Amino acid sequence: MSEVINDVVVVKEQARAQAQTQAQGGGWKDFVAGSLAGATQVAIGHPLDTIKVRMQVEGTRVFSGPVDCLTKTVRSEGVLGLYRGMAAPLVGIAAVNSLLFWTYSLGKRLQTGAAGGQATLAQVALAGAGAGAVNSVLASPVELIKVRLQTQRSGGGSGSGGPVQLARQLAAQFGARGLLWGFWATVAREVPAYAAFYSGFEFAKRQLARGSDANLGAGSLMAAGAFGGVSYWTAGYPLDVIKSRVQNAAAPPARGLGYLAAAARAVYREQGVRGFFRGYSTAVVRSVPAAGATFAVYELVLRELEK
């Protein structure tokens, strides 16, 4: 009997040690998997993101809808016009997604403990919200550069050239504020959006798995990721419109949070309630392949690293 008890104790200690090792070593794996997932997301989704941002900034003055925006962009700039500003997120997204997924995993571990049990959807949403808040530190300047480069054709943004040149121009003209332009607008979008992003993905994944612990295939992961992406944009609007308008303005907003309400009033005055949802359909269409591929790549790479 004592031998059986000793065996049980040994197994428990081994399981505990393994859980602690995974908790300690999971960080770099989240960084690697997040980087590859982020690069995939940008490569797939950037053209539609350009259309979304241009519609948000220009309103109905230039583009009547997403198809009109696509047609006019390609006609005047060629297909490469859809990839304006891609260098900024492609370079920055590795750091952004690495931080995002690492913080999200850490947030789950802090709630579930070293044993690493399955988090509830509420815990997933809380970890996602925390990851979104932390992620804003890197996402805000990356989004700023991307938005201003994407809108240069129609008179938006400032200066010309690539992301490095634009970043230098903003820093020289406005100081540190020039690179953290619209930070609180980014935080206001990221917190609810990433809470919905991760909880939507986990909800869909668990529904597809039907309670099984077996690993889902790439197709099922993409379907769950697509659901998470749609959830992200549904929760992120209309704050995404406000963020784009703020980051494409002629100068950084005044300190404080009052500029969020001012930007909202400007959108309503110009376009009414519909203005707060400009680009939403494009964002949702983009999220299906982009978010689906993001989660599929992240999960599959993480599995390989954990082997």
PDB file of C-alpha atoms in Angstrom:
ATOM      1  CA  MET A   1       0.000   0.000   0.000  1.00  0.00           C
ATOM      2  CA  SER A   2       2.805   2.380   0.868  1.00  0.00           C
ATOM      3  CA  GLU A   3       4.394   1.736  -2.539  1.00  0.00           C
ATOM      4  CA  VAL A   4       1.161   2.731  -4.286  1.00  0.00           C
ATOM      5  CA  ILE A   5       0.947   5.910  -2.224  1.00  0.00           C
ATOM      6  CA  ASN A   6       4.579   6.717  -3.053  1.00  0.00           C
ATOM      7  CA  ASP A   7       3.906   6.156  -6.761  1.00  0.00           C
ATOM      8  CA  VAL A   8       0.916   8.519  -6.628  1.00  0.00           C
ATOM      9  CA  VAL A   9       3.017  11.176  -4.885  1.00  0.00           C
ATOM     10  CA  VAL A  10       5.783  10.815  -7.480  1.00  0.00           C
ATOM     11  CA  VAL A  11       3.294  11.157 -10.357  1.00  0.00           C
ATOM     12  CA  LYS A  12       1.770  14.254  -8.776  1.00  0.00           C
ATOM     13  CA  GLU A  13       5.184  15.824  -8.256  1.00  0.00           C
ATOM     14  CA  GLN A  14       6.167  15.062 -11.845  1.00  0.00           C
ATOM     15  CA  ALA A  15       2.939  16.602 -13.147  1.00  0.00           C
ATOM     16  CA  ARG A  16       3.467  19.675 -10.982  1.00  0.00           C
ATOM     17  CA  ALA A  17       7.059  20.055 -12.172  1.00  0.00           C
ATOM     18  CA  GLN A  18       5.975  19.663 -15.778  1.00  0.00           C
ATOM     19  CA  ALA A  19       3.287  22.305 -15.342  1.00  0.00           C
ATOM     20  CA  GLN A  20       5.801  24.705 -13.772  1.00  0.00           C
ATOM     21  CA  THR A  21       8.264  24.061 -16.584  1.00  0.00           C
ATOM     22  CA  GLN A  22       5.605  24.781 -19.204  1.00  0.00           C
ATOM     23  CA  ALA A  23       4.563  27.932 -17.366  1.00  0.00           C
ATOM     24  CA  GLN A  24       8.165  29.140 -17.238  1.00  0.00           C
ATOM     25  CA  GLY A  25       9.175  28.046 -20.738  1.00  0.00           C
ATOM     26  CA  GLY A  26       5.937  28.867 -22.505  1.00  0.00           C
ATOM     27  CA  GLY A  27       6.896  32.513 -22.842  1.00  0.00           C
ATOM     28  CA  TRP A  28       9.393  32.214 -25.687  1.00  0.00           C
ATOM     29  CA  LYS A  29       7.107  29.775 -27.497  1.00  0.00           C
ATOM     30  CA  ASP A  30       4.277  32.311 -27.366  1.00  0.00           C
ATOM     31  CA  PHE A  31       6.668  34.919 -28.758  1.00  0.00           C
ATOM     32  CA  VAL A  32       7.726  32.734 -31.692  1.00  0.00           C
ATOM     33  CA  ALA A  33       4.239  31.478 -32.519  1.00  0.00           C
ATOM     34  CA  GLY A  34       2.779  34.981 -32.140  1.00  0.00           C
ATOM     35  CA  SER A  35       5.373  36.476 -34.473  1.00  0.00           C
ATOM     36  CA  LEU A  36       4.658  33.989 -37.259  1.00  0.00           C
ATOM     37  CA  ALA A  37       0.911  34.326 -36.751  1.00  0.00           C
ATOM     38  CA  GLY A  38       1.151  38.128 -36.928  1.00  0.00           C
ATOM     39  CA  ALA A  39       3.149  38.102 -40.151  1.00  0.00           C
ATOM     40  CA  THR A  40       0.542  35.778 -41.686  1.00  0.00           C
ATOM     41  CA  GLN A  41      -2.248  38.100 -40.594  1.00  0.00           C
ATOM     42  CA  VAL A  42      -0.655  41.147 -42.235  1.00  0.00           C
ATOM     43  CA  ALA A  43       0.162  39.343 -45.494  1.00  0.00           C
ATOM     44  CA  ILE A  44      -3.425  38.143 -45.890  1.00  0.00           C
ATOM     45  CA  GLY A  45      -5.425  41.043 -44.513  1.00  0.00           C
ATOM     46  CA  HIS A  46      -3.586  44.271 -45.378  1.00  0.00           C
ATOM     47  CA  PRO A  47      -5.291  45.120 -48.710  1.00  0.00           C
ATOM     48  CA  LEU A  48      -8.754  45.046 -47.131  1.00  0.00           C
ATOM     49  CA  ASP A  49      -7.418  46.923 -44.111  1.00  0.00           C
ATOM     50  CA  THR A  50      -6.300  49.724 -46.448  1.00  0.00           C
ATOM     51  CA  ILE A  51      -9.818  49.944 -47.869  1.00  0.00           C
ATOM     52  CA  LYS A  52     -11.306  49.993 -44.368  1.00  0.00           C
ATOM     53  CA  VAL A  53      -9.045  52.802 -43.159  1.00  0.00           C
ATOM     54  CA  ARG A  54      -9.569  54.958 -46.259  1.00  0.00           C
ATOM     55  CA  MET A  55     -13.332  54.638 -45.921  1.00  0.00           C
ATOM     56  CA  GLN A  56     -13.175  55.560 -42.240  1.00  0.00           C
ATOM     57  CA  VAL A  57     -11.062  58.651 -42.857  1.00  0.00           C
ATOM     58  CA  GLU A  58     -12.634  59.942 -46.059  1.00  0.00           C
ATOM     59  CA  GLY A  59     -16.262  59.179 -45.233  1.00  0.00           C
ATOM     60  CA  THR A  60     -18.607  59.625 -48.189  1.00  0.00           C
ATOM     61  CA  ARG A  61     -16.627  62.509 -49.694  1.00  0.00           C
ATOM     62  CA  VAL A  62     -14.479  60.250 -51.861  1.00  0.00           C
ATOM     63  CA  PHE A  63     -15.757  56.664 -51.611  1.00  0.00           C
ATOM     64  CA  SER A  64     -19.379  55.554 -51.721  1.00  0.00           C
ATOM     65  CA  GLY A  65     -18.556  52.069 -50.442  1.00  0.00           C
ATOM     66  CA  PRO A  66     -15.876  49.360 -50.235  1.00  0.00           C
ATOM     67  CA  VAL A  67     -16.184  48.327 -53.897  1.00  0.00           C
ATOM     68  CA  ASP A  68     -15.891  51.961 -54.999  1.00  0.00           C
ATOM     69  CA  CYS A  69     -12.832  52.395 -52.762  1.00  0.00           C
ATOM     70  CA  LEU A  70     -11.232  49.243 -54.171  1.00  0.00           C
ATOM     71  CA  THR A  71     -11.922  50.267 -57.779  1.00  0.00           C
ATOM     72  CA  LYS A  72     -10.629  53.821 -57.402  1.00  0.00           C
ATOM     73  CA  THR A  73      -7.525  52.735 -55.497  1.00  0.00           C
ATOM     74  CA  VAL A  74      -6.513  50.123 -58.064  1.00  0.00           C
ATOM     75  CA  ARG A  75      -7.341  52.436 -60.976  1.00  0.00           C
ATOM     76  CA  SER A  76      -5.243  55.334 -59.688  1.00  0.00           C
ATOM     77  CA  GLU A  77      -2.425  53.492 -57.899  1.00  0.00           C
ATOM     78  CA  GLY A  78      -2.454  49.957 -59.193  1.00  0.00           C
ATOM     79  CA  VAL A  79      -2.741  46.844 -57.057  1.00  0.00           C
ATOM     80  CA  LEU A  80       0.275  47.945 -54.996  1.00  0.00           C
ATOM     81  CA  GLY A  81      -1.819  50.845 -53.709  1.00  0.00           C
ATOM     82  CA  LEU A  82      -3.664  48.320 -51.543  1.00  0.00           C
ATOM     83  CA  TYR A  83      -0.384  47.524 -49.804  1.00  0.00           C
ATOM     84  CA  ARG A  84       0.413  51.091 -48.733  1.00  0.00           C
ATOM     85  CA  GLY A  85       1.725  51.179 -45.186  1.00  0.00           C
ATOM     86  CA  MET A  86       2.272  47.429 -45.074  1.00  0.00           C
ATOM     87  CA  ALA A  87       5.911  47.689 -44.028  1.00  0.00           C
ATOM     88  CA  ALA A  88       5.021  49.231 -40.664  1.00  0.00           C
ATOM     89  CA  PRO A  89       2.731  46.453 -39.435  1.00  0.00           C
ATOM     90  CA  LEU A  90       4.774  43.719 -41.105  1.00  0.00           C
ATOM     91  CA  VAL A  91       7.862  44.769 -39.156  1.00  0.00           C
ATOM     92  CA  GLY A  92       6.043  45.798 -36.005  1.00  0.00           C
ATOM     93  CA  ILE A  93       3.461  43.028 -35.897  1.00  0.00           C
ATOM     94  CA  ALA A  94       6.080  40.474 -34.831  1.00  0.00           C
ATOM     95  CA  ALA A  95       6.700  42.437 -31.639  1.00  0.00           C
ATOM     96  CA  VAL A  96       3.027  43.367 -31.257  1.00  0.00           C
ATOM     97  CA  ASN A  97       1.646  39.836 -31.627  1.00  0.00           C
ATOM     98  CA  SER A  98       4.457  38.320 -29.581  1.00  0.00           C
ATOM     99  CA  LEU A  99       3.629  40.647 -26.697  1.00  0.00           C
ATOM    100  CA  LEU A 100      -0.098  40.110 -27.249  1.00  0.00           C
ATOM    101  CA  PHE A 101      -0.098  36.309 -27.165  1.00  0.00           C
ATOM    102  CA  TRP A 102       2.484  36.150 -24.371  1.00  0.00           C
ATOM    103  CA  THR A 103       0.476  38.529 -22.181  1.00  0.00           C
ATOM    104  CA  TYR A 104      -2.717  36.635 -22.965  1.00  0.00           C
ATOM    105  CA  SER A 105      -1.147  33.303 -21.987  1.00  0.00           C
ATOM    106  CA  LEU A 106       0.278  34.864 -18.831  1.00  0.00           C
ATOM    107  CA  GLY A 107      -3.143  36.280 -17.950  1.00  0.00           C
ATOM    108  CA  LYS A 108      -4.704  32.830 -18.237  1.00  0.00           C
ATOM    109  CA  ARG A 109      -1.952  31.198 -16.175  1.00  0.00           C
ATOM    110  CA  LEU A 110      -2.345  33.776 -13.395  1.00  0.00           C
ATOM    111  CA  GLN A 111      -6.027  32.883 -13.154  1.00  0.00           C
ATOM    112  CA  THR A 112      -5.809  29.107 -13.509  1.00  0.00           C
ATOM    113  CA  GLY A 113      -2.668  28.575 -11.407  1.00  0.00           C
ATOM    114  CA  ALA A 114       0.450  26.522 -12.063  1.00  0.00           C
ATOM    115  CA  ALA A 115      -1.596  23.408 -12.833  1.00  0.00           C
ATOM    116  CA  GLY A 116      -2.776  25.126 -16.001  1.00  0.00           C
ATOM    117  CA  GLY A 117      -6.402  23.907 -15.964  1.00  0.00           C
ATOM    118  CA  GLN A 118      -8.795  25.007 -18.672  1.00  0.00           C
ATOM    119  CA  ALA A 119      -9.812  28.641 -18.221  1.00  0.00           C
ATOM    120  CA  THR A 120     -13.456  29.624 -18.240  1.00  0.00           C
ATOM    121  CA  LEU A 121     -14.660  31.914 -21.026  1.00  0.00           C
ATOM    122  CA  ALA A 122     -14.880  34.764 -18.495  1.00  0.00           C
ATOM    123  CA  GLN A 123     -11.224  34.195 -17.567  1.00  0.00           C
ATOM    124  CA  VAL A 124     -10.301  34.053 -21.268  1.00  0.00           C
ATOM    125  CA  ALA A 125     -12.085  37.372 -21.860  1.00  0.00           C
ATOM    126  CA  LEU A 126     -10.324  38.975 -18.877  1.00  0.00           C
ATOM    127  CA  ALA A 127      -6.928  37.718 -20.068  1.00  0.00           C
ATOM    128  CA  GLY A 128      -7.707  39.040 -23.563  1.00  0.00           C
ATOM    129  CA  ALA A 129      -8.709  42.461 -22.202  1.00  0.00           C
ATOM    130  CA  GLY A 130      -5.471  42.671 -20.219  1.00  0.00           C
ATOM    131  CA  ALA A 131      -3.453  41.622 -23.250  1.00  0.00           C
ATOM    132  CA  GLY A 132      -5.168  44.310 -25.318  1.00  0.00           C
ATOM    133  CA  ALA A 133      -4.306  47.004 -22.768  1.00  0.00           C
ATOM    134  CA  VAL A 134      -0.627  45.988 -22.597  1.00  0.00           C
ATOM    135  CA  ASN A 135      -0.473  45.484 -26.349  1.00  0.00           C
ATOM    136  CA  SER A 136      -1.536  49.098 -26.944  1.00  0.00           C
ATOM    137  CA  VAL A 137       1.934  50.306 -25.959  1.00  0.00           C
ATOM    138  CA  LEU A 138       3.364  48.799 -29.150  1.00  0.00           C
ATOM    139  CA  ALA A 139       0.200  48.716 -31.262  1.00  0.00           C
ATOM    140  CA  SER A 140      -0.466  52.457 -30.994  1.00  0.00           C
ATOM    141  CA  PRO A 141       2.658  53.701 -32.865  1.00  0.00           C
ATOM    142  CA  VAL A 142       2.422  50.832 -35.388  1.00  0.00           C
ATOM    143  CA  GLU A 143      -1.229  51.674 -36.082  1.00  0.00           C
ATOM    144  CA  LEU A 144      -0.402  55.370 -36.311  1.00  0.00           C
ATOM    145  CA  ILE A 145       2.252  54.860 -38.991  1.00  0.00           C
ATOM    146  CA  LYS A 146       0.071  52.382 -40.870  1.00  0.00           C
ATOM    147  CA  VAL A 147      -2.996  54.632 -40.916  1.00  0.00           C
ATOM    148  CA  ARG A 148      -1.102  57.709 -42.074  1.00  0.00           C
ATOM    149  CA  LEU A 149       0.699  55.837 -44.844  1.00  0.00           C
ATOM    150  CA  GLN A 150      -2.512  54.170 -45.989  1.00  0.00           C
ATOM    151  CA  THR A 151      -4.250  57.520 -46.429  1.00  0.00           C
ATOM    152  CA  GLN A 152      -1.475  59.482 -48.146  1.00  0.00           C
ATOM    153  CA  ARG A 153      -3.023  59.125 -51.596  1.00  0.00           C
ATOM    154  CA  SER A 154      -6.105  61.083 -50.658  1.00  0.00           C
ATOM    155  CA  GLY A 155      -4.284  63.780 -48.764  1.00  0.00           C
ATOM    156  CA  GLY A 156      -4.191  62.050 -45.401  1.00  0.00           C
ATOM    157  CA  GLY A 157      -1.112  61.512 -43.334  1.00  0.00           C
ATOM    158  CA  SER A 158       1.940  63.719 -43.351  1.00  0.00           C
ATOM    159  CA  GLY A 159       5.056  63.523 -45.421  1.00  0.00           C
ATOM    160  CA  SER A 160       5.937  60.710 -47.753  1.00  0.00           C
ATOM    161  CA  GLY A 161       8.269  57.780 -47.958  1.00  0.00           C
ATOM    162  CA  GLY A 162       8.392  54.713 -45.751  1.00  0.00           C
ATOM    163  CA  PRO A 163       7.525  54.092 -42.100  1.00  0.00           C
ATOM    164  CA  VAL A 164      10.964  55.025 -40.727  1.00  0.00           C
ATOM    165  CA  GLN A 165      10.964  58.379 -42.493  1.00  0.00           C
ATOM    166  CA  LEU A 166       7.427  59.114 -41.343  1.00  0.00           C
ATOM    167  CA  ALA A 167       8.250  58.175 -37.751  1.00  0.00           C
ATOM    168  CA  ARG A 168      11.233  60.548 -37.813  1.00  0.00           C
ATOM    169  CA  GLN A 169       9.078  63.348 -39.205  1.00  0.00           C
ATOM    170  CA  LEU A 170       6.433  62.901 -36.513  1.00  0.00           C
ATOM    171  CA  ALA A 171       9.035  62.748 -33.728  1.00  0.00           C
ATOM    172  CA  ALA A 172      10.855  65.829 -35.038  1.00  0.00           C
ATOM    173  CA  GLN A 173       7.632  67.821 -35.380  1.00  0.00           C
ATOM    174  CA  PHE A 174       5.729  66.765 -32.261  1.00  0.00           C
ATOM    175  CA  GLY A 175       8.260  65.040 -29.996  1.00  0.00           C
ATOM    176  CA  ALA A 176       7.287  61.887 -28.117  1.00  0.00           C
ATOM    177  CA  ARG A 177       3.596  62.736 -28.536  1.00  0.00           C
ATOM    178  CA  GLY A 178       4.053  62.315 -32.265  1.00  0.00           C
ATOM    179  CA  LEU A 179       4.701  58.588 -31.848  1.00  0.00           C
ATOM    180  CA  LEU A 180       2.033  57.961 -29.193  1.00  0.00           C
ATOM    181  CA  TRP A 181      -0.613  59.810 -31.147  1.00  0.00           C
ATOM    182  CA  GLY A 182      -4.035  58.354 -30.312  1.00  0.00           C
ATOM    183  CA  PHE A 183      -2.727  56.030 -27.591  1.00  0.00           C
ATOM    184  CA  TRP A 184      -5.874  56.171 -25.454  1.00  0.00           C
ATOM    185  CA  ALA A 185      -8.047  55.700 -28.530  1.00  0.00           C
ATOM    186  CA  THR A 186      -6.064  52.535 -29.213  1.00  0.00           C
ATOM    187  CA  VAL A 187      -6.498  51.346 -25.613  1.00  0.00           C
ATOM    188  CA  ALA A 188     -10.238  52.034 -25.770  1.00  0.00           C
ATOM    189  CA  ARG A 189     -10.483  49.836 -28.855  1.00  0.00           C
ATOM    190  CA  GLU A 190      -8.069  47.064 -27.864  1.00  0.00           C
ATOM    191  CA  VAL A 191      -9.517  46.200 -24.446  1.00  0.00           C
ATOM    192  CA  PRO A 192     -13.051  45.172 -25.522  1.00  0.00           C
ATOM    193  CA  ALA A 193     -11.880  43.969 -28.926  1.00  0.00           C
ATOM    194  CA  TYR A 194      -9.313  41.479 -27.614  1.00  0.00           C
ATOM    195  CA  ALA A 195     -11.645  40.305 -24.856  1.00  0.00           C
ATOM    196  CA  ALA A 196     -14.061  39.347 -27.640  1.00  0.00           C
ATOM    197  CA  PHE A 197     -11.261  38.107 -29.917  1.00  0.00           C
ATOM    198  CA  TYR A 198      -9.961  35.423 -27.574  1.00  0.00           C
ATOM    199  CA  SER A 199     -13.250  34.471 -25.936  1.00  0.00           C
ATOM    200  CA  GLY A 200     -14.886  34.190 -29.370  1.00  0.00           C
ATOM    201  CA  PHE A 201     -12.100  31.922 -30.583  1.00  0.00           C
ATOM    202  CA  GLU A 202     -12.189  29.741 -27.466  1.00  0.00           C
ATOM    203  CA  PHE A 203     -15.982  29.491 -27.568  1.00  0.00           C
ATOM    204  CA  ALA A 204     -15.970  28.386 -31.214  1.00  0.00           C
ATOM    205  CA  LYS A 205     -13.040  26.011 -30.650  1.00  0.00           C
ATOM    206  CA  ARG A 206     -14.796  24.305 -27.754  1.00  0.00           C
ATOM    207  CA  GLN A 207     -17.996  23.996 -29.728  1.00  0.00           C
ATOM    208  CA  LEU A 208     -16.126  22.387 -32.616  1.00  0.00           C
ATOM    209  CA  ALA A 209     -14.228  20.071 -30.269  1.00  0.00           C
ATOM    210  CA  ARG A 210     -17.522  19.067 -28.538  1.00  0.00           C
ATOM    211  CA  GLY A 211     -15.860  18.633 -25.204  1.00  0.00           C
ATOM    212  CA  SER A 212     -12.987  16.564 -26.537  1.00  0.00           C
ATOM    213  CA  ASP A 213      -9.372  17.298 -25.598  1.00  0.00           C
ATOM    214  CA  ALA A 214      -8.171  16.185 -29.034  1.00  0.00           C
ATOM    215  CA  ASN A 215      -6.303  18.790 -31.075  1.00  0.00           C
ATOM    216  CA  LEU A 216      -8.393  20.372 -33.805  1.00  0.00           C
ATOM    217  CA  GLY A 217      -7.188  20.328 -37.389  1.00  0.00           C
ATOM    218  CA  ALA A 218      -6.148  23.391 -39.377  1.00  0.00           C
ATOM    219  CA  GLY A 219      -9.599  23.808 -40.955  1.00  0.00           C
ATOM    220  CA  SER A 220     -11.406  23.820 -37.616  1.00  0.00           C
ATOM    221  CA  LEU A 221      -8.839  26.201 -36.127  1.00  0.00           C
ATOM    222  CA  MET A 222      -9.335  28.594 -39.035  1.00  0.00           C
ATOM    223  CA  ALA A 223     -13.115  28.440 -38.567  1.00  0.00           C
ATOM    224  CA  ALA A 224     -12.773  29.187 -34.843  1.00  0.00           C
ATOM    225  CA  GLY A 225     -10.263  31.946 -35.593  1.00  0.00           C
ATOM    226  CA  ALA A 226     -12.628  33.501 -38.125  1.00  0.00           C
ATOM    227  CA  PHE A 227     -15.343  33.611 -35.458  1.00  0.00           C
ATOM    228  CA  GLY A 228     -12.878  35.280 -33.105  1.00  0.00           C
ATOM    229  CA  GLY A 229     -12.019  37.840 -35.792  1.00  0.00           C
ATOM    230  CA  VAL A 230     -15.658  38.744 -36.406  1.00  0.00           C
ATOM    231  CA  SER A 231     -16.104  39.053 -32.622  1.00  0.00           C
ATOM    232  CA  TYR A 232     -13.073  41.376 -32.475  1.00  0.00           C
ATOM    233  CA  TRP A 233     -14.436  43.858 -34.992  1.00  0.00           C
ATOM    234  CA  THR A 234     -17.967  43.723 -33.631  1.00  0.00           C
ATOM    235  CA  ALA A 235     -16.643  44.684 -30.196  1.00  0.00           C
ATOM    236  CA  GLY A 236     -14.079  47.135 -31.615  1.00  0.00           C
ATOM    237  CA  TYR A 237     -16.555  49.327 -33.498  1.00  0.00           C
ATOM    238  CA  PRO A 238     -17.191  52.263 -33.444  1.00  0.00           C
ATOM    239  CA  LEU A 239     -13.963  52.885 -31.503  1.00  0.00           C
ATOM    240  CA  ASP A 240     -11.897  51.771 -34.489  1.00  0.00           C
ATOM    241  CA  VAL A 241     -13.426  54.573 -36.585  1.00  0.00           C
ATOM    242  CA  ILE A 242     -12.632  57.123 -33.878  1.00  0.00           C
ATOM    243  CA  LYS A 243      -9.053  55.841 -33.585  1.00  0.00           C
ATOM    244  CA  SER A 244      -8.459  56.121 -37.331  1.00  0.00           C
ATOM    245  CA  ARG A 245      -9.881  59.656 -37.437  1.00  0.00           C
ATOM    246  CA  VAL A 246      -7.745  60.751 -34.479  1.00  0.00           C
ATOM    247  CA  GLN A 247      -4.529  59.251 -35.882  1.00  0.00           C
ATOM    248  CA  ASN A 248      -5.083  60.844 -39.294  1.00  0.00           C
ATOM    249  CA  ALA A 249      -5.713  64.355 -37.949  1.00  0.00           C
ATOM    250  CA  ALA A 250      -3.427  67.284 -38.714  1.00  0.00           C
ATOM    251  CA  ALA A 251      -1.913  67.324 -35.211  1.00  0.00           C
ATOM    252  CA  PRO A 252      -1.877  65.134 -32.101  1.00  0.00           C
ATOM    253  CA  PRO A 253      -4.899  65.576 -29.826  1.00  0.00           C
ATOM    254  CA  ALA A 254      -4.757  67.546 -26.607  1.00  0.00           C
ATOM    255  CA  ARG A 255      -3.808  65.697 -23.454  1.00  0.00           C
ATOM    256  CA  GLY A 256      -6.591  63.943 -21.618  1.00  0.00           C
ATOM    257  CA  LEU A 257      -9.439  61.814 -22.917  1.00  0.00           C
ATOM    258  CA  GLY A 258     -11.693  64.608 -24.152  1.00  0.00           C
ATOM    259  CA  TYR A 259     -10.494  64.143 -27.728  1.00  0.00           C
ATOM    260  CA  LEU A 260     -12.338  60.812 -27.951  1.00  0.00           C
ATOM    261  CA  ALA A 261     -15.688  62.515 -27.438  1.00  0.00           C
ATOM    262  CA  ALA A 262     -14.683  65.352 -29.786  1.00  0.00           C
ATOM    263  CA  ALA A 263     -13.818  62.882 -32.545  1.00  0.00           C
ATOM    264  CA  ALA A 264     -17.113  61.058 -31.990  1.00  0.00           C
ATOM    265  CA  ARG A 265     -19.059  64.307 -32.290  1.00  0.00           C
ATOM    266  CA  ALA A 266     -17.230  65.146 -35.521  1.00  0.00           C
ATOM    267  CA  VAL A 267     -18.098  61.755 -37.045  1.00  0.00           C
ATOM    268  CA  TYR A 268     -21.762  62.137 -36.080  1.00  0.00           C
ATOM    269  CA  ARG A 269     -21.941  65.711 -37.369  1.00  0.00           C
ATOM    270  CA  GLU A 270     -20.514  64.713 -40.760  1.00  0.00           C
ATOM    271  CA  GLN A 271     -22.126  61.317 -41.364  1.00  0.00           C
ATOM    272  CA  GLY A 272     -24.652  60.558 -38.649  1.00  0.00           C
ATOM    273  CA  VAL A 273     -24.847  57.194 -36.911  1.00  0.00           C
ATOM    274  CA  ARG A 274     -23.806  55.338 -40.067  1.00  0.00           C
ATOM    275  CA  GLY A 275     -20.438  57.076 -39.912  1.00  0.00           C
ATOM    276  CA  PHE A 276     -19.511  55.093 -36.813  1.00  0.00           C
ATOM    277  CA  PHE A 277     -19.698  51.860 -38.790  1.00  0.00           C
ATOM    278  CA  ARG A 278     -17.864  52.898 -41.947  1.00  0.00           C
ATOM    279  CA  GLY A 279     -15.621  50.040 -43.027  1.00  0.00           C
ATOM    280  CA  TYR A 280     -17.236  47.500 -40.699  1.00  0.00           C
ATOM    281  CA  SER A 281     -18.297  45.129 -43.477  1.00  0.00           C
ATOM    282  CA  THR A 282     -14.808  45.293 -44.994  1.00  0.00           C
ATOM    283  CA  ALA A 283     -13.233  44.611 -41.600  1.00  0.00           C
ATOM    284  CA  VAL A 284     -15.464  41.577 -41.064  1.00  0.00           C
ATOM    285  CA  VAL A 285     -14.739  40.167 -44.528  1.00  0.00           C
ATOM    286  CA  ARG A 286     -11.021  40.707 -43.924  1.00  0.00           C
ATOM    287  CA  SER A 287     -11.149  39.061 -40.511  1.00  0.00           C
ATOM    288  CA  VAL A 288     -12.413  35.722 -41.821  1.00  0.00           C
ATOM    289  CA  PRO A 289      -9.208  34.676 -43.629  1.00  0.00           C
ATOM    290  CA  ALA A 290      -6.837  36.892 -41.615  1.00  0.00           C
ATOM    291  CA  ALA A 291      -7.924  35.956 -38.091  1.00  0.00           C
ATOM    292  CA  GLY A 292      -8.561  32.384 -39.164  1.00  0.00           C
ATOM    293  CA  ALA A 293      -5.000  32.049 -40.427  1.00  0.00           C
ATOM    294  CA  THR A 294      -3.615  33.896 -37.383  1.00  0.00           C
ATOM    295  CA  PHE A 295      -5.051  31.461 -34.866  1.00  0.00           C
ATOM    296  CA  ALA A 296      -4.360  28.404 -37.014  1.00  0.00           C
ATOM    297  CA  VAL A 297      -0.687  29.339 -37.441  1.00  0.00           C
ATOM    298  CA  TYR A 298      -0.328  30.237 -33.756  1.00  0.00           C
ATOM    299  CA  GLU A 299      -1.863  26.994 -32.498  1.00  0.00           C
ATOM    300  CA  LEU A 300      -0.058  24.736 -34.977  1.00  0.00           C
ATOM    301  CA  VAL A 301       3.346  26.361 -34.415  1.00  0.00           C
ATOM    302  CA  LEU A 302       2.851  26.189 -30.649  1.00  0.00           C
ATOM    303  CA  ARG A 303       2.075  22.473 -30.872  1.00  0.00           C
ATOM    304  CA  GLU A 304       5.267  21.848 -32.809  1.00  0.00           C
ATOM    305  CA  LEU A 305       7.338  23.846 -30.323  1.00  0.00           C
ATOM    306  CA  GLU A 306       5.845  22.010 -27.367  1.00  0.00           C
ATOM    307  CA  LYS A 307       6.806  18.656 -28.863  1.00  0.00           C
TER     308      LYS A 307
END
